[in-house]
Tab-separated table of C-alpha atoms in Angstrom:
chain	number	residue	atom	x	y	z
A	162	UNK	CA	-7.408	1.373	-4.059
A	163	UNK	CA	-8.028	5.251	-3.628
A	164	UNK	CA	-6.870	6.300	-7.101
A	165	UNK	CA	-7.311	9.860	-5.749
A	166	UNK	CA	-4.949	9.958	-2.506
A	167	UNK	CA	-3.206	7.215	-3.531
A	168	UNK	CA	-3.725	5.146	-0.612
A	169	UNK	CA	-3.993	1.394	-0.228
A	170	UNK	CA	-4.962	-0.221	3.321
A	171	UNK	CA	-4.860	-4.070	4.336
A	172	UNK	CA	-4.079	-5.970	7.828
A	173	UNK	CA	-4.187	-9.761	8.826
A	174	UNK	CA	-7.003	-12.197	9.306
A	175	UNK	CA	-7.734	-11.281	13.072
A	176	UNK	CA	-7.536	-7.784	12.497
A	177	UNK	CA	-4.865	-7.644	14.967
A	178	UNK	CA	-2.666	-5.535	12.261
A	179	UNK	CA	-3.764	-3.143	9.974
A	180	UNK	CA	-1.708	-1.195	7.946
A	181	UNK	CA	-2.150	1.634	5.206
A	182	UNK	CA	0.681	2.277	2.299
A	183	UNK	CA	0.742	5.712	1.130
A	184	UNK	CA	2.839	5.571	-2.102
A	185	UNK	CA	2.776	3.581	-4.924
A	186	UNK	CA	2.982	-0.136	-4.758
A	187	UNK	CA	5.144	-2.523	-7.208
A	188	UNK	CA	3.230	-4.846	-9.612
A	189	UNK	CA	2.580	-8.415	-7.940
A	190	UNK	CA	5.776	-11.163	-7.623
A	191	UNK	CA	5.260	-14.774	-7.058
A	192	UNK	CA	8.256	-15.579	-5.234
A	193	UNK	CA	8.829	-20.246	-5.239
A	194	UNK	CA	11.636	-20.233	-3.103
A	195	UNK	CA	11.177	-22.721	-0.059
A	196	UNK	CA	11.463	-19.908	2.572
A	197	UNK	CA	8.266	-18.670	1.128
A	198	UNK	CA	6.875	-21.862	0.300
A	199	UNK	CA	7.290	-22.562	4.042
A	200	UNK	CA	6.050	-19.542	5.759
A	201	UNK	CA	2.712	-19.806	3.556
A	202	UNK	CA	1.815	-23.410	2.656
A	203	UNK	CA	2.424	-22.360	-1.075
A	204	UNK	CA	4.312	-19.816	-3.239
A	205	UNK	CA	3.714	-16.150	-2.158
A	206	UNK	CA	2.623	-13.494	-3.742
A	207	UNK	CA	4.114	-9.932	-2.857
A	208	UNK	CA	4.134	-6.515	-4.045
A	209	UNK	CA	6.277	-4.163	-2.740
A	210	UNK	CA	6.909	-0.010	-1.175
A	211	UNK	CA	8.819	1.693	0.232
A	212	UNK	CA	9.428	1.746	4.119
A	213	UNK	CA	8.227	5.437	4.528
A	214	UNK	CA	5.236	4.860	2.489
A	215	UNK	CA	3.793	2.422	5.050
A	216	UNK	CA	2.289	3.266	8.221
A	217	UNK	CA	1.024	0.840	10.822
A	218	UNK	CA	-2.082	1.816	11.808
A	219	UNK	CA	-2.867	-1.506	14.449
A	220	UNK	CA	0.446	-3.312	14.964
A	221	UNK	CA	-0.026	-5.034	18.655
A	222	UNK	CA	0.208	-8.399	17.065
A	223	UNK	CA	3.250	-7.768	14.707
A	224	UNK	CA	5.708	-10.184	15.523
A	225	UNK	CA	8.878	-10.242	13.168
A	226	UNK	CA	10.979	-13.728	12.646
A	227	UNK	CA	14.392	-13.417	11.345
A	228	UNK	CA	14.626	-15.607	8.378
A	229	UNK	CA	17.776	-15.436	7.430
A	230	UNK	CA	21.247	-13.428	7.708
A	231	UNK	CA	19.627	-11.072	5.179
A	232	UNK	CA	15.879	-10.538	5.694
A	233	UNK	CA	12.833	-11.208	8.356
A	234	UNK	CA	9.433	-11.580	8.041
A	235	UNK	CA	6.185	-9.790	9.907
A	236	UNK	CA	3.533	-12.013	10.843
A	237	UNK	CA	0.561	-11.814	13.035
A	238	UNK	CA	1.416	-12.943	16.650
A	239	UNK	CA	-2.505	-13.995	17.301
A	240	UNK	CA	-3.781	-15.539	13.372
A	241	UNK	CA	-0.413	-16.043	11.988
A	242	UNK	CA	-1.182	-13.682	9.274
A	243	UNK	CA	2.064	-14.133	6.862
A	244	UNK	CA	1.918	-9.765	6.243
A	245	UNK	CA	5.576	-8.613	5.690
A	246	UNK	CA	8.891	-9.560	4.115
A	247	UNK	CA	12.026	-6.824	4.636
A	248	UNK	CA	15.840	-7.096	3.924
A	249	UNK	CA	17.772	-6.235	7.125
A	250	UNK	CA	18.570	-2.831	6.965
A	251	UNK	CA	17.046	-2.272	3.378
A	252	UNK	CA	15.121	1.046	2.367
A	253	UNK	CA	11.575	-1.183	1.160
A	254	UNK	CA	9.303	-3.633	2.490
A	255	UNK	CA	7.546	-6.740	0.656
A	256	UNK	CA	3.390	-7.254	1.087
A	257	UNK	CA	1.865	-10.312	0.806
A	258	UNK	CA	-0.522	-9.226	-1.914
A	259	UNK	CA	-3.622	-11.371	-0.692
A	260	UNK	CA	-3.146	-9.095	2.923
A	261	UNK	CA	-4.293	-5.725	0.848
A	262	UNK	CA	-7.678	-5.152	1.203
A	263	UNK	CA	-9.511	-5.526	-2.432
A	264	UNK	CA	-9.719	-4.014	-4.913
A	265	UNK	CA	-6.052	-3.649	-5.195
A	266	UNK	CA	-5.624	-2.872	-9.053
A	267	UNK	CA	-2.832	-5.299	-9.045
A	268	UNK	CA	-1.663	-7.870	-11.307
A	269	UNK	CA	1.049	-10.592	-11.077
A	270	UNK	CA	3.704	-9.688	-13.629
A	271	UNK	CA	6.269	-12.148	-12.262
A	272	UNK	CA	7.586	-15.224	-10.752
A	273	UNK	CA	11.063	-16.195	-9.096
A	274	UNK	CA	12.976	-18.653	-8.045
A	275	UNK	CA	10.659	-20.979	-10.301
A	276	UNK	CA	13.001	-23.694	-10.242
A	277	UNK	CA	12.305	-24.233	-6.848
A	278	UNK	CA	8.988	-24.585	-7.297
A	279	UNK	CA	6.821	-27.623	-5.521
A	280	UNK	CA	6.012	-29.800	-7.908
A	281	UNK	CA	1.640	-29.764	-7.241
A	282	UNK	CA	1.135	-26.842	-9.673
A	283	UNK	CA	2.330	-25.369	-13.115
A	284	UNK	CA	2.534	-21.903	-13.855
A	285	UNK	CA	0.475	-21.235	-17.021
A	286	UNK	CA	0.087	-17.260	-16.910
A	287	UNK	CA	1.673	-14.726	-19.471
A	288	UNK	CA	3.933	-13.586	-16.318
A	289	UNK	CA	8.011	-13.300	-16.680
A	290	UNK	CA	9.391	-16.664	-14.917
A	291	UNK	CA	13.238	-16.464	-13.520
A	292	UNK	CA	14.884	-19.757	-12.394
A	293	UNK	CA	16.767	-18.122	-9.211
A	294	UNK	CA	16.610	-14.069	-8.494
């Protein structure tokens, strides 16, 4: 990350997206619900900013898939790239973490919805675990 400006950039595998967040970005959340589980193969990681603090700077490929009553995700119309997660009509936006371009300066400080968790994998970090969210 540019400590200096600030700025943190990041896109899908194909390169199809790219994407730069100018603003600060929330520490990392592992999110277990089965939504996520299902759009990624495993748990997600996210961190999170503010929809004004992100600018698409290659978005041909953005395709968004409405989830849910509440939220939709962005993904990559070419790799499948799973890039975004936003609540309809909500003022942020959710990153998968693994999309930003490293170093990130990031940590995982969290996990939710851990009783939904698969049951292939423990969680053995020092990171605050919440049953539901």
């Amino acid at each position: 990350m540019d400590m200096e400006t600030n700025k943190q950039r990041g896109g899908c595998l194909c390169g199809g997206v790219r994407y730069e967040v100018r603003g600060e970005l929330r520490s990392v959340v592992g999110c277990h619900c089965s939504q996520c589980r299902r759009t990624s193969g495993n748990y997600v990681t996210a961190t999170n900013c503010g929809l004004d603090d992100l600018v698409l700077e290659k978005d041909a490929t953005l395709r968004w898939y409405r989830s849910s009553e509440t939220a939709e995700r962005g993904f990559c119309g070419v790799c499948g790239s799973n890039l975004f997660w936003r609540p309809i009509g909500g003022d942020h936006l959710s990153i998968m973490a693994g999309t930003l371009d490293i170093p990130t300066g990031l940590r995982v400080t969290k996990h939710i919805f851990v009783a939904d968790k698969s049951d292939y994998y423990d969680l053995n970090d020092n990171a605050e675990k919440h049953a539901q969210w």
